[in-house]
C-alpha positions as a LaTeX table, in Angstrom:
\begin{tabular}{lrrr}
\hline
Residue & $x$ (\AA) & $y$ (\AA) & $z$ (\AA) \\
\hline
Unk1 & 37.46 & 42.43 & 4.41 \\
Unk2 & 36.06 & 46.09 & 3.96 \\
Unk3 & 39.47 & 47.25 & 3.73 \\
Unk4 & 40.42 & 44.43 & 0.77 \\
Unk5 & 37.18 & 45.41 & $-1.09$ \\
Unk6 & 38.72 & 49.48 & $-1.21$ \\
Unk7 & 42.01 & 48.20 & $-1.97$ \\
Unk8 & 41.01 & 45.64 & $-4.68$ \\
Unk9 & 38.47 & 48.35 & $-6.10$ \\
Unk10 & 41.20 & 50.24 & $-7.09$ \\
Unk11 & 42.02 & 48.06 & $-9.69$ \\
Unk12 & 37.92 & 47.78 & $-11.16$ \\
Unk13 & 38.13 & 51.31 & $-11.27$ \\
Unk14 & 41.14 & 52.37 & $-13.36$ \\
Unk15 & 39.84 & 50.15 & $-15.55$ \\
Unk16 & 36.36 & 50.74 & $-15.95$ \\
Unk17 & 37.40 & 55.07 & $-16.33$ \\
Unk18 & 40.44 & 54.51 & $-18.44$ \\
Unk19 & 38.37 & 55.11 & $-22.03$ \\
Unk20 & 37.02 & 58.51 & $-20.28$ \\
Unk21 & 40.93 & 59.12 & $-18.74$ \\
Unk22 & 42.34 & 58.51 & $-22.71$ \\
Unk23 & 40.09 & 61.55 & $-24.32$ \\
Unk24 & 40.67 & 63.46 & $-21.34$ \\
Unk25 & 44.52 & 63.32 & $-20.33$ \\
Unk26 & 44.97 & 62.14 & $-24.33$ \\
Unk27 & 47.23 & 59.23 & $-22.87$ \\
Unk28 & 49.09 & 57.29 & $-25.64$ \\
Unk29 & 48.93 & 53.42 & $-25.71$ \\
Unk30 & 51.89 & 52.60 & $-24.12$ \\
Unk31 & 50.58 & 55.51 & $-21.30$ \\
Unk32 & 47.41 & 53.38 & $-20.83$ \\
Unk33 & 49.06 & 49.97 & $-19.81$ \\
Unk34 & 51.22 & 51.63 & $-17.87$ \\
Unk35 & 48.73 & 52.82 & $-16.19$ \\
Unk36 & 46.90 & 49.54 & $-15.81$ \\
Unk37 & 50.35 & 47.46 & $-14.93$ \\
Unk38 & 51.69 & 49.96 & $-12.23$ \\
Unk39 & 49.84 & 47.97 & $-9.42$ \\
Unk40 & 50.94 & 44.65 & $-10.41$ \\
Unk41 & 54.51 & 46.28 & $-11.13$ \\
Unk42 & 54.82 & 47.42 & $-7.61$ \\
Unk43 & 53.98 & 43.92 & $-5.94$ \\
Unk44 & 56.15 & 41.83 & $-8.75$ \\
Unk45 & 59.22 & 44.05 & $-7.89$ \\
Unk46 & 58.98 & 43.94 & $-3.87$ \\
Unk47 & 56.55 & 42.29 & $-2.93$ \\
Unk48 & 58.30 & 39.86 & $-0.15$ \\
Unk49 & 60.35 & 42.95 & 1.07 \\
Unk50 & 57.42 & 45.03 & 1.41 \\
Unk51 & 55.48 & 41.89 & 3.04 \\
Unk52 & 58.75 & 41.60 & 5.58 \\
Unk53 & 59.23 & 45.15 & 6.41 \\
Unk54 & 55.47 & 45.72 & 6.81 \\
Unk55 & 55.55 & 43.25 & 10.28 \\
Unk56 & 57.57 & 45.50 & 12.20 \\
Unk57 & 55.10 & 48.13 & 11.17 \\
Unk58 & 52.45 & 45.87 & 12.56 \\
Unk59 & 49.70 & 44.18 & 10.44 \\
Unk60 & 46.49 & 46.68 & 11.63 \\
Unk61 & 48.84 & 49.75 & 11.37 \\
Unk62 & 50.08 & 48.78 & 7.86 \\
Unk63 & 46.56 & 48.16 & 6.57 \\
Unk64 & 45.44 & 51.44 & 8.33 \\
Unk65 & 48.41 & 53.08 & 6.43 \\
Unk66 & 47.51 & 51.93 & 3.14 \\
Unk67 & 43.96 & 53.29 & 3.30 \\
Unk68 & 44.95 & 56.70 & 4.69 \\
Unk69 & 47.63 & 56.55 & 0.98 \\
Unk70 & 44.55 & 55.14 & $-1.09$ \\
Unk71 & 42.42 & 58.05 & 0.19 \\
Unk72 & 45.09 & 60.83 & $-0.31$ \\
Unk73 & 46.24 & 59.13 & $-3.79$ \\
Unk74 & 42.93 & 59.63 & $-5.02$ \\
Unk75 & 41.68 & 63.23 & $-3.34$ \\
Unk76 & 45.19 & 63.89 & $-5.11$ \\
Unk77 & 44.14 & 62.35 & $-8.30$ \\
Unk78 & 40.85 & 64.05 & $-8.89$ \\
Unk79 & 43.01 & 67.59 & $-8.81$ \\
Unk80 & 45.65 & 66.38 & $-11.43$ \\
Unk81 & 46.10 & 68.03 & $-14.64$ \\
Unk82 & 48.76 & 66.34 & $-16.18$ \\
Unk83 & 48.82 & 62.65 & $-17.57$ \\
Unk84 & 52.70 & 62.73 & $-15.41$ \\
Unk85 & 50.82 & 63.89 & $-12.55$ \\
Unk86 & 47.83 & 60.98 & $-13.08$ \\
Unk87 & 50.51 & 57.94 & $-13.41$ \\
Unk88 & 52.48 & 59.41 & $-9.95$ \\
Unk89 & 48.74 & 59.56 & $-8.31$ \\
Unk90 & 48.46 & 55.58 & $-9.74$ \\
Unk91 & 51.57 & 54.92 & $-7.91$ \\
Unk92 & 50.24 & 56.01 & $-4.64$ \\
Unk93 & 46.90 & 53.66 & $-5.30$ \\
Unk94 & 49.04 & 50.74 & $-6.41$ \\
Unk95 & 50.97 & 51.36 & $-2.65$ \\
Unk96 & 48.09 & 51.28 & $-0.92$ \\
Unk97 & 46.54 & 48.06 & $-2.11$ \\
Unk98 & 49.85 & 46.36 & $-1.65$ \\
Unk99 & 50.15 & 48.11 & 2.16 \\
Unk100 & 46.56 & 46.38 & 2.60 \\
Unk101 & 46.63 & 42.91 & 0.72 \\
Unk102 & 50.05 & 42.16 & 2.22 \\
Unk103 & 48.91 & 42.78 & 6.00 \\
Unk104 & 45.20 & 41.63 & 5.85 \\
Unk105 & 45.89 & 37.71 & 5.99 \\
Unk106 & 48.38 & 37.99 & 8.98 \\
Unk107 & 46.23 & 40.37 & 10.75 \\
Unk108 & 43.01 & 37.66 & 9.97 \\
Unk109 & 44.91 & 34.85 & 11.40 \\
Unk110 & 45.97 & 36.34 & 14.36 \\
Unk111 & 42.37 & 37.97 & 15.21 \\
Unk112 & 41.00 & 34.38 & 14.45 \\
Unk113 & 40.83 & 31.34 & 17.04 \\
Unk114 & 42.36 & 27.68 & 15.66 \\
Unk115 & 39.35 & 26.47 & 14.80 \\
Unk116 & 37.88 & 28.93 & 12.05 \\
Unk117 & 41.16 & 30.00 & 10.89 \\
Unk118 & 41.15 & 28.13 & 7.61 \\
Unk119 & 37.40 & 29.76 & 7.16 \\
Unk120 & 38.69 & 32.82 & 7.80 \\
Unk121 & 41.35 & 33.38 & 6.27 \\
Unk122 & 40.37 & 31.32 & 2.97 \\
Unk123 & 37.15 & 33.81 & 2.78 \\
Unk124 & 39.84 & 36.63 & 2.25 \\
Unk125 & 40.35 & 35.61 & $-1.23$ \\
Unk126 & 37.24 & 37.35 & $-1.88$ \\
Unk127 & 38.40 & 40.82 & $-1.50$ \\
Unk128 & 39.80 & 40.70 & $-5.14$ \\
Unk129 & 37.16 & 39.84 & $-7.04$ \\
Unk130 & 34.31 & 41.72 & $-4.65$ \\
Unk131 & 35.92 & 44.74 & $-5.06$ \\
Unk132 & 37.36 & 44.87 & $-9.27$ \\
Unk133 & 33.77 & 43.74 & $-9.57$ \\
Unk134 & 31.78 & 46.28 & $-8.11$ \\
Unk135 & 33.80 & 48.98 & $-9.15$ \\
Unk136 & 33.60 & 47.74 & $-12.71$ \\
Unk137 & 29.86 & 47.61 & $-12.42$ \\
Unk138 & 29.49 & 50.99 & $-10.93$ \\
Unk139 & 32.14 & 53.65 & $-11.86$ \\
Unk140 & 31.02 & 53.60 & $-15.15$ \\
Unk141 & 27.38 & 54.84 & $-13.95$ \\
Unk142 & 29.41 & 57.47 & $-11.20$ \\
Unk143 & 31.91 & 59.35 & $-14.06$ \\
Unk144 & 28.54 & 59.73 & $-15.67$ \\
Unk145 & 26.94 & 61.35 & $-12.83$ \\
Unk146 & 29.73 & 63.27 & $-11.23$ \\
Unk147 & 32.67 & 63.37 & $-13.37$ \\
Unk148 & 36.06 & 60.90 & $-13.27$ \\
Unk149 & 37.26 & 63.39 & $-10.80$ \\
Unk150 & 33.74 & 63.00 & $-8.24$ \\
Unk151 & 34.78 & 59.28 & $-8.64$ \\
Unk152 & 38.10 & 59.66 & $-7.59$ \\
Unk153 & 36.43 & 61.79 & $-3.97$ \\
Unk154 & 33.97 & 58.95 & $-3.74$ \\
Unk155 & 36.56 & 56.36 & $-3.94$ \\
Unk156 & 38.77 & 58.55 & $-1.11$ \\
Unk157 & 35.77 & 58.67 & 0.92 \\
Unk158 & 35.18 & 55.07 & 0.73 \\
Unk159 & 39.00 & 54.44 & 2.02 \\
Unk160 & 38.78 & 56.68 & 4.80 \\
Unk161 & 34.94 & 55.09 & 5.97 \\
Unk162 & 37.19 & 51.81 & 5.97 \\
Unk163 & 39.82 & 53.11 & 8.06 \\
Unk164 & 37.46 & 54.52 & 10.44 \\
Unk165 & 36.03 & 51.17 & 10.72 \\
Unk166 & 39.66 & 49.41 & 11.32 \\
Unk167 & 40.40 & 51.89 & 13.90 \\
Unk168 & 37.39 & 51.32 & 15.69 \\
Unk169 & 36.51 & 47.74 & 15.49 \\
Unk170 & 39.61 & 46.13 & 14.67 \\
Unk171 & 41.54 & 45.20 & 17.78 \\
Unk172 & 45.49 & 45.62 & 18.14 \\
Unk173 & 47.37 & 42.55 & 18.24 \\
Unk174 & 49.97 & 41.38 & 20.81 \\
Unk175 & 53.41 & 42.85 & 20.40 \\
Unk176 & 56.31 & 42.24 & 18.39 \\
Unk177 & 59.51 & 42.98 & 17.18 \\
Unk178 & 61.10 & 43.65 & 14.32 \\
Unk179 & 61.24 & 41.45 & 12.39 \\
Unk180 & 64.97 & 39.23 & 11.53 \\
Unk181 & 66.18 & 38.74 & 8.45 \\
Unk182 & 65.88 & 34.91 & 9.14 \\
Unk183 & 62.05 & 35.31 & 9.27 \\
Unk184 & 62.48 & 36.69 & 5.28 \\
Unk185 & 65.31 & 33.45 & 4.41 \\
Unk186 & 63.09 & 31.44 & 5.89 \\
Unk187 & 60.11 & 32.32 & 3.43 \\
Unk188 & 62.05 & 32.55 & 0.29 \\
Unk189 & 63.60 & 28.94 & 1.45 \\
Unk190 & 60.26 & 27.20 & 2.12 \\
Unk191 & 59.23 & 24.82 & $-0.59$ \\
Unk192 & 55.54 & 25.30 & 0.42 \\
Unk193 & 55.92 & 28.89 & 0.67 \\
Unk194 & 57.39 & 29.12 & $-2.85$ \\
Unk195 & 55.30 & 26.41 & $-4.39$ \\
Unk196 & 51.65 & 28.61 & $-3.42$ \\
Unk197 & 53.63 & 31.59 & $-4.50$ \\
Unk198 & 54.11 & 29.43 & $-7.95$ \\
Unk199 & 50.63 & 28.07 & $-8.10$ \\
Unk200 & 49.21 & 31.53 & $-7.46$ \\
Unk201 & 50.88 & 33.22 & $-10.48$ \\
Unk202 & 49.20 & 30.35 & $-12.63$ \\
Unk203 & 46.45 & 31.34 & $-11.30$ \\
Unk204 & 46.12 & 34.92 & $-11.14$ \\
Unk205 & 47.74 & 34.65 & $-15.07$ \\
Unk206 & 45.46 & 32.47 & $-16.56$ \\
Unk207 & 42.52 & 34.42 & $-14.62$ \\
Unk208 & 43.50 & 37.90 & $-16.24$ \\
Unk209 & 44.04 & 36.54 & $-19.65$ \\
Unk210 & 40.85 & 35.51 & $-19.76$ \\
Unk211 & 38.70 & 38.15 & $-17.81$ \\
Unk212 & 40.89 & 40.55 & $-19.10$ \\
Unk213 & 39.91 & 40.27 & $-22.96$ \\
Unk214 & 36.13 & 39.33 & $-22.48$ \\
Unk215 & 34.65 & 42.29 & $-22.55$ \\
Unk216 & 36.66 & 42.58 & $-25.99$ \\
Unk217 & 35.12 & 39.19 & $-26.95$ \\
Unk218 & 31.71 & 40.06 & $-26.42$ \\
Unk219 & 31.51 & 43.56 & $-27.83$ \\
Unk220 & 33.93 & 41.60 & $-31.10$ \\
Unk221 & 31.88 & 38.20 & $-31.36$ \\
Unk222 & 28.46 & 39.19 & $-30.08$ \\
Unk223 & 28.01 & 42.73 & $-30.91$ \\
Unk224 & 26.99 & 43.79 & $-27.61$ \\
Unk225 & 27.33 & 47.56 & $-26.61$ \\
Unk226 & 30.02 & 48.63 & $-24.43$ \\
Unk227 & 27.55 & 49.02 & $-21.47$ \\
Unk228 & 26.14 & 45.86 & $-21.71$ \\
Unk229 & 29.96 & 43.79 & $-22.03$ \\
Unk230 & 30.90 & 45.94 & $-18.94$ \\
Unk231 & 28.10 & 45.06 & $-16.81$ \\
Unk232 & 28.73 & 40.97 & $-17.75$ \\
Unk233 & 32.15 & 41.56 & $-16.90$ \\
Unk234 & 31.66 & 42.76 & $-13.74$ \\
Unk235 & 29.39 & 40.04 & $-13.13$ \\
Unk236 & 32.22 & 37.70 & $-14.17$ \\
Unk237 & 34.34 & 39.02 & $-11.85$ \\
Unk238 & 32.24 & 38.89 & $-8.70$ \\
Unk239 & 31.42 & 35.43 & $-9.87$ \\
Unk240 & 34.76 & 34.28 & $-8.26$ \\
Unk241 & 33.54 & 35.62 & $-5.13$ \\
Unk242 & 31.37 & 32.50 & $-4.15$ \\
Unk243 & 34.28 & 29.92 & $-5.58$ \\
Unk244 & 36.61 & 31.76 & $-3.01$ \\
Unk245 & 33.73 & 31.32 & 0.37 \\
Unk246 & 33.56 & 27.30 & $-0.92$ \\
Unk247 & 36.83 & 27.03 & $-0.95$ \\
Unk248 & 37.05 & 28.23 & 2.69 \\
Unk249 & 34.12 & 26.50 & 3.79 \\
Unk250 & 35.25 & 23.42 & 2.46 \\
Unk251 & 38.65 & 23.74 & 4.08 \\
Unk252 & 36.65 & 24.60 & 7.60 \\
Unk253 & 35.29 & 21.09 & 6.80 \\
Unk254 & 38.63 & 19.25 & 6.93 \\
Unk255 & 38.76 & 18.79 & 2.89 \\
Unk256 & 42.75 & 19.13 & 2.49 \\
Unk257 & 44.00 & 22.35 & 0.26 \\
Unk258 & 46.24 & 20.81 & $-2.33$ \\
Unk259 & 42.74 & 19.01 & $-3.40$ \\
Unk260 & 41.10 & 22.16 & $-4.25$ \\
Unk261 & 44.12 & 23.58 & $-5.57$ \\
Unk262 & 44.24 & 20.35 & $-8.71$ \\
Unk263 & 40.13 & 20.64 & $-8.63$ \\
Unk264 & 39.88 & 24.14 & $-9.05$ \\
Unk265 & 43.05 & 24.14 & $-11.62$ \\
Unk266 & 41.45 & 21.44 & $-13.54$ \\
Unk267 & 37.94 & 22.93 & $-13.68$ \\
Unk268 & 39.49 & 26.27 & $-14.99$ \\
Unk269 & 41.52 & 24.31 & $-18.16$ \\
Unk270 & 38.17 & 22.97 & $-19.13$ \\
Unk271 & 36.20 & 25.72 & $-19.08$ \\
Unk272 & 38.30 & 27.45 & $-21.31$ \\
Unk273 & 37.91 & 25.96 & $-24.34$ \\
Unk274 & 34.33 & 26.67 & $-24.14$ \\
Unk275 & 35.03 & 30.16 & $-23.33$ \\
Unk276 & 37.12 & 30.52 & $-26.17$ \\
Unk277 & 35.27 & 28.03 & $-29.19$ \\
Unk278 & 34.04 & 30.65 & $-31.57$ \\
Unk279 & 31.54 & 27.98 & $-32.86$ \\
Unk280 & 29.38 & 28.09 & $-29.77$ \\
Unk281 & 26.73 & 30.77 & $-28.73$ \\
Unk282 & 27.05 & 33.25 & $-26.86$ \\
Unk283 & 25.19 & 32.69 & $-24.29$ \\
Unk284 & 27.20 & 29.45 & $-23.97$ \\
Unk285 & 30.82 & 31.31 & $-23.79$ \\
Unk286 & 29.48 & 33.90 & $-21.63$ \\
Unk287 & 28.46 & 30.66 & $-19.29$ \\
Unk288 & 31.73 & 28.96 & $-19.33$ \\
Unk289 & 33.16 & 32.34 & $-18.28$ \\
Unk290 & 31.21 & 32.52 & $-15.39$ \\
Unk291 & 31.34 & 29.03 & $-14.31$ \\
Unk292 & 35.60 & 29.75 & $-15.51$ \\
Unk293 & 35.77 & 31.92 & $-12.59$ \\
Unk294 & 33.71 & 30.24 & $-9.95$ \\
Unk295 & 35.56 & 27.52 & $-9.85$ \\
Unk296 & 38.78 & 28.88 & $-10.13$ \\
Unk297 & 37.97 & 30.97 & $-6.34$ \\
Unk298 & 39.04 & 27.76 & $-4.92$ \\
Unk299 & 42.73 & 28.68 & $-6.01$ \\
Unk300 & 43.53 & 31.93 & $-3.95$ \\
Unk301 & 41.31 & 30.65 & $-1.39$ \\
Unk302 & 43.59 & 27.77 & $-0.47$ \\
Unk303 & 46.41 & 29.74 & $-1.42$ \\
Unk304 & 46.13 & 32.12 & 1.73 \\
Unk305 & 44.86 & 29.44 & 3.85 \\
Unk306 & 47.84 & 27.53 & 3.18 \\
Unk307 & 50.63 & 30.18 & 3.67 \\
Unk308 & 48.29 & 31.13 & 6.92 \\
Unk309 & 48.74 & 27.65 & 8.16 \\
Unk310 & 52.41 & 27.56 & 7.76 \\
Unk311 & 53.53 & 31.21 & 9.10 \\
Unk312 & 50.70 & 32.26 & 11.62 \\
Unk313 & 52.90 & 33.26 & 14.44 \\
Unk314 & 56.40 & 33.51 & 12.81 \\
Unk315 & 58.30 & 36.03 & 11.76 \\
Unk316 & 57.94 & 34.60 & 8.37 \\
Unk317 & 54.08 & 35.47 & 7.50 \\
Unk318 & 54.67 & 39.26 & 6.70 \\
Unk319 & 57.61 & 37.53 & 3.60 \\
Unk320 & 55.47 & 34.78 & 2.78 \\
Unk321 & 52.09 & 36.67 & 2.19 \\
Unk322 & 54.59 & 39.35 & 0.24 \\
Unk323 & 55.77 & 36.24 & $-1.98$ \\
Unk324 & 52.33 & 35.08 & $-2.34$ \\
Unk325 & 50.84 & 38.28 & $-3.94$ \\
Unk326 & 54.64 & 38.56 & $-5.96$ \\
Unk327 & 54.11 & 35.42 & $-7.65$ \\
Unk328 & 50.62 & 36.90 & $-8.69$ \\
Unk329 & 51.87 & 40.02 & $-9.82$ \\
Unk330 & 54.63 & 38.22 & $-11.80$ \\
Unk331 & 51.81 & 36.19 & $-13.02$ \\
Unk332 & 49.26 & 39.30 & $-13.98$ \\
Unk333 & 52.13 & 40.74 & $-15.95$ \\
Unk334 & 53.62 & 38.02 & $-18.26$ \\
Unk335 & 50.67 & 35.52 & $-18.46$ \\
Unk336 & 48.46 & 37.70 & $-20.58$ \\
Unk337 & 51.47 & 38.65 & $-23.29$ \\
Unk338 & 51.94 & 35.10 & $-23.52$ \\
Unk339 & 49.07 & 34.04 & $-24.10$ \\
Unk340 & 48.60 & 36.89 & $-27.17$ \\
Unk341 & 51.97 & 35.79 & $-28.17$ \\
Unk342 & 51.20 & 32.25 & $-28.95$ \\
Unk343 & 47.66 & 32.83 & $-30.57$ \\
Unk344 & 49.78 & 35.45 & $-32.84$ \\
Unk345 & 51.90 & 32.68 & $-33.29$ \\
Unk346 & 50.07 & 30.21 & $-34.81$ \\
Unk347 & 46.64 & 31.36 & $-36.38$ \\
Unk348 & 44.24 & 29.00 & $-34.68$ \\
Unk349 & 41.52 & 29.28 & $-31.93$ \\
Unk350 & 42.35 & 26.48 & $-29.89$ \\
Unk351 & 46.32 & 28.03 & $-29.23$ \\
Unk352 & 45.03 & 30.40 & $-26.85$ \\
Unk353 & 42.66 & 27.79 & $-24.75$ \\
Unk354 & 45.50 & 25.02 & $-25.42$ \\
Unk355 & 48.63 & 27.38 & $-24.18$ \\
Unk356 & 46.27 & 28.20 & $-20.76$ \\
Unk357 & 45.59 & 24.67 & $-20.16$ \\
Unk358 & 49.51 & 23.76 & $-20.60$ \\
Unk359 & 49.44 & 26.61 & $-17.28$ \\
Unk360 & 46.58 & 24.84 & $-15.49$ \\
Unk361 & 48.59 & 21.41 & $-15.58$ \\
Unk362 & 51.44 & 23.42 & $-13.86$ \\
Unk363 & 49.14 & 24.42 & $-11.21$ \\
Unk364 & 47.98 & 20.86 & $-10.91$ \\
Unk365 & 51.38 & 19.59 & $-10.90$ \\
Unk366 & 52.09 & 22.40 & $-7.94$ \\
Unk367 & 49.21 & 21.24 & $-6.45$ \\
Unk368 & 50.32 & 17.82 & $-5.97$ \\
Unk369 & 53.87 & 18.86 & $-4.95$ \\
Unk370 & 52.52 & 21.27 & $-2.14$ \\
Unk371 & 50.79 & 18.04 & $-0.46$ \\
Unk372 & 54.25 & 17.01 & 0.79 \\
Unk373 & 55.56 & 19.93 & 1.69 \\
Unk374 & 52.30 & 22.16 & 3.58 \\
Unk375 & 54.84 & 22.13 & 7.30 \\
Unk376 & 55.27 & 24.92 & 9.71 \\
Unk377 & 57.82 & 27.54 & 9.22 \\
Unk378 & 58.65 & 28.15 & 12.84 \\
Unk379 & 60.32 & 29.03 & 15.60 \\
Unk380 & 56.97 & 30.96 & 16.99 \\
Unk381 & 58.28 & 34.78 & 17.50 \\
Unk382 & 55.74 & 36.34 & 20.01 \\
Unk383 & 52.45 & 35.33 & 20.59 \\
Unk384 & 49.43 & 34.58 & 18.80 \\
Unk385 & 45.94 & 36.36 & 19.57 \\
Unk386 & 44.49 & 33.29 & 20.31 \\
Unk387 & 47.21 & 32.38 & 23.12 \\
Unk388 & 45.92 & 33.40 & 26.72 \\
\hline
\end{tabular}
């Protein structure tokens, strides 16, 4: 979970530094969301490969791997002088976190016995929001203190504090070989498999769309300071933390995922209109937000549950995670231009909240399809770690 928070922190921070990055490296527009999109690029592109390939590499070794790349990315970062030099640093960052959040739910149901592995590895949704969160609440207050660049060490020594911890605490799993290519046909053929990969680019969409722009909302509508619309966001953010621990809590208690898959999709379409009615207060919209985001943890938290429940032990979980976090890549990057698009479209408030809603029902719809199709991969390649 440590090793999620550093990975998904990686994201928080290039956005919480990139005003201070723009004056300094005097990066263009188009330089700044490339930037930003890099790490979503990386897992849209490959992220089922990378997922398959990683299981011969082993799950613990792989997440190992990507912290030992975040730390160097960034040691390598804070000496950069050139914005070329900054994107090719981003790269290695956006490597890392996919190295991590592609091995950490295989490795989680493997180190976890049959009965808490729903808990388990539904509580791993948490990593994203934990992490963006906390680094968008405090880089801002660390480039002040120290620089961008003293950032960038702290963030490197973070990484390499989790990897210590790995190493030490995390044990090795039970052997296996590489990988077949039937283990990666068999992912990218599984309706469930393909449906959660679906339902989690919905998600993940929808989600950035409308964290994304509300720290533009509040500084636009409410005339709040910069600060002050960072700090709410952040708080925004981690507020999907809790959403992801009920989900996984109430899977641990036998309440089936596709259920919290159409709850939590339906909870996030209404919220939204709230969150976007110019008419109401502040306070109000900021509220919807939060609640927005709480509810919608019970997404990813089913999400990697589910793909858990149908790969654990295969030599399909490395592909299927990878598809997962694809589809939410694919998601990050063409949900949010949408969105714009249609409120550019046609001039009214309620296109935005309406076109996010028509995505919600898709999830719902997804939802309700994954019920009859949530079955077992298999064959079993190797043994589990809770097998004597």
């Amino acid at each position: 979970m440590a090793a999620g928070v550093v990975a998904a922190a990686q994201i928080g921070k290039g956005a919480a530094a990139l005003p201070v990055l723009q004056v300094e490296f005097g990066l263009s527009s188009s330089a700044a969301a490339w930037y930003l999109s890099v790490m979503s690029a990386l897992g849209a592109i490959a992220g089922a490969v990378l997922g398959w390939a990683g299981q011969a590499l082993g799950f613990r070794r792989q997440v190992l791997l990507g912290l030992v790349t975040i730390a160097l990315a960034n040691v390598t970062g804070a000496a950069v002088h050139t914005t070329v030099a900054l994107l090719a640093t981003r790269v290695g960052e956006g490597l890392g976190f996919v190295l991590v959040v592609l091995a950490a739910p295989g490795l989680l149901s493997e180190l976890s016995t049959p009965a808490h592995r729903r808990l388990v590895v539904g509580a791993w949704g948490a990593y994203m929001p934990v992490g963006s969160g906390l680094a968008a609440l405090l880089v801002p207050p660390a480039v002040t203190l120290v620089g961008w660049p003293g950032a960038w060490l702290v963030d490197a020594l973070l990484a390499v504090g989790a990897c210590v911890a790995v190493a030490r605490w995390v044990p090795s799993a039970s052997a296996r070989g590489l990988p077949g290519v039937d283990g990666l046909l068999r992912a990218v053929r599984s309706p469930g498999v393909l449906c959660l990969a679906a339902v989690f680019a919905l998600y993940a969409g929808q989600y950035l769309a409308v964290l994304g722009l509300f720290p533009a909302v509040l500084v636009g509508d409410g005339a709040i300071s910069l600060r002050t619309a960072g700090l709410l966001s952040g708080l925004a953010f981690l507020a999907n933390a809790p959403g992801n621990l009920a989900g996984a809590y109430l899977q641990h208690r036998g309440v089936p995922r596709w259920w919290l898959i159409v709850l939590g999709s339906l909870c996030m379409a209404a919220t939204v209109w709230a969150a976007q009615d110019a008419d109401l207060t502040l306070g109000l919209r900021i509220g919807a937000v939060v609640v927005f985001s709480s509810t919608a943890g019970l997404v990813p938290s089913s999400a990697f549950s589910g793909v858990a429940a149908m790969t654990t032990g295969t030599s399909s979980v490395g592909a299927s995670v990878g598809l997962l976090m694809q589809g939410s890549s694919i998601g990050q990057l063409l949900v949010p231009p949408l969105v714009v698009a249609a409120g550019s479209a046609v001039p009214s408030w309620t296109t935005r909240p309406a076109t996010l809603s028509c995505l919600a029902a898709l999830a719902v719809v997804g939802g309700v399809l994954y019920r009859g199709w949530e079955t077992p991969l298999g064959p079993v390649t190797g043994r589990r770690a809770d097998e004597p």
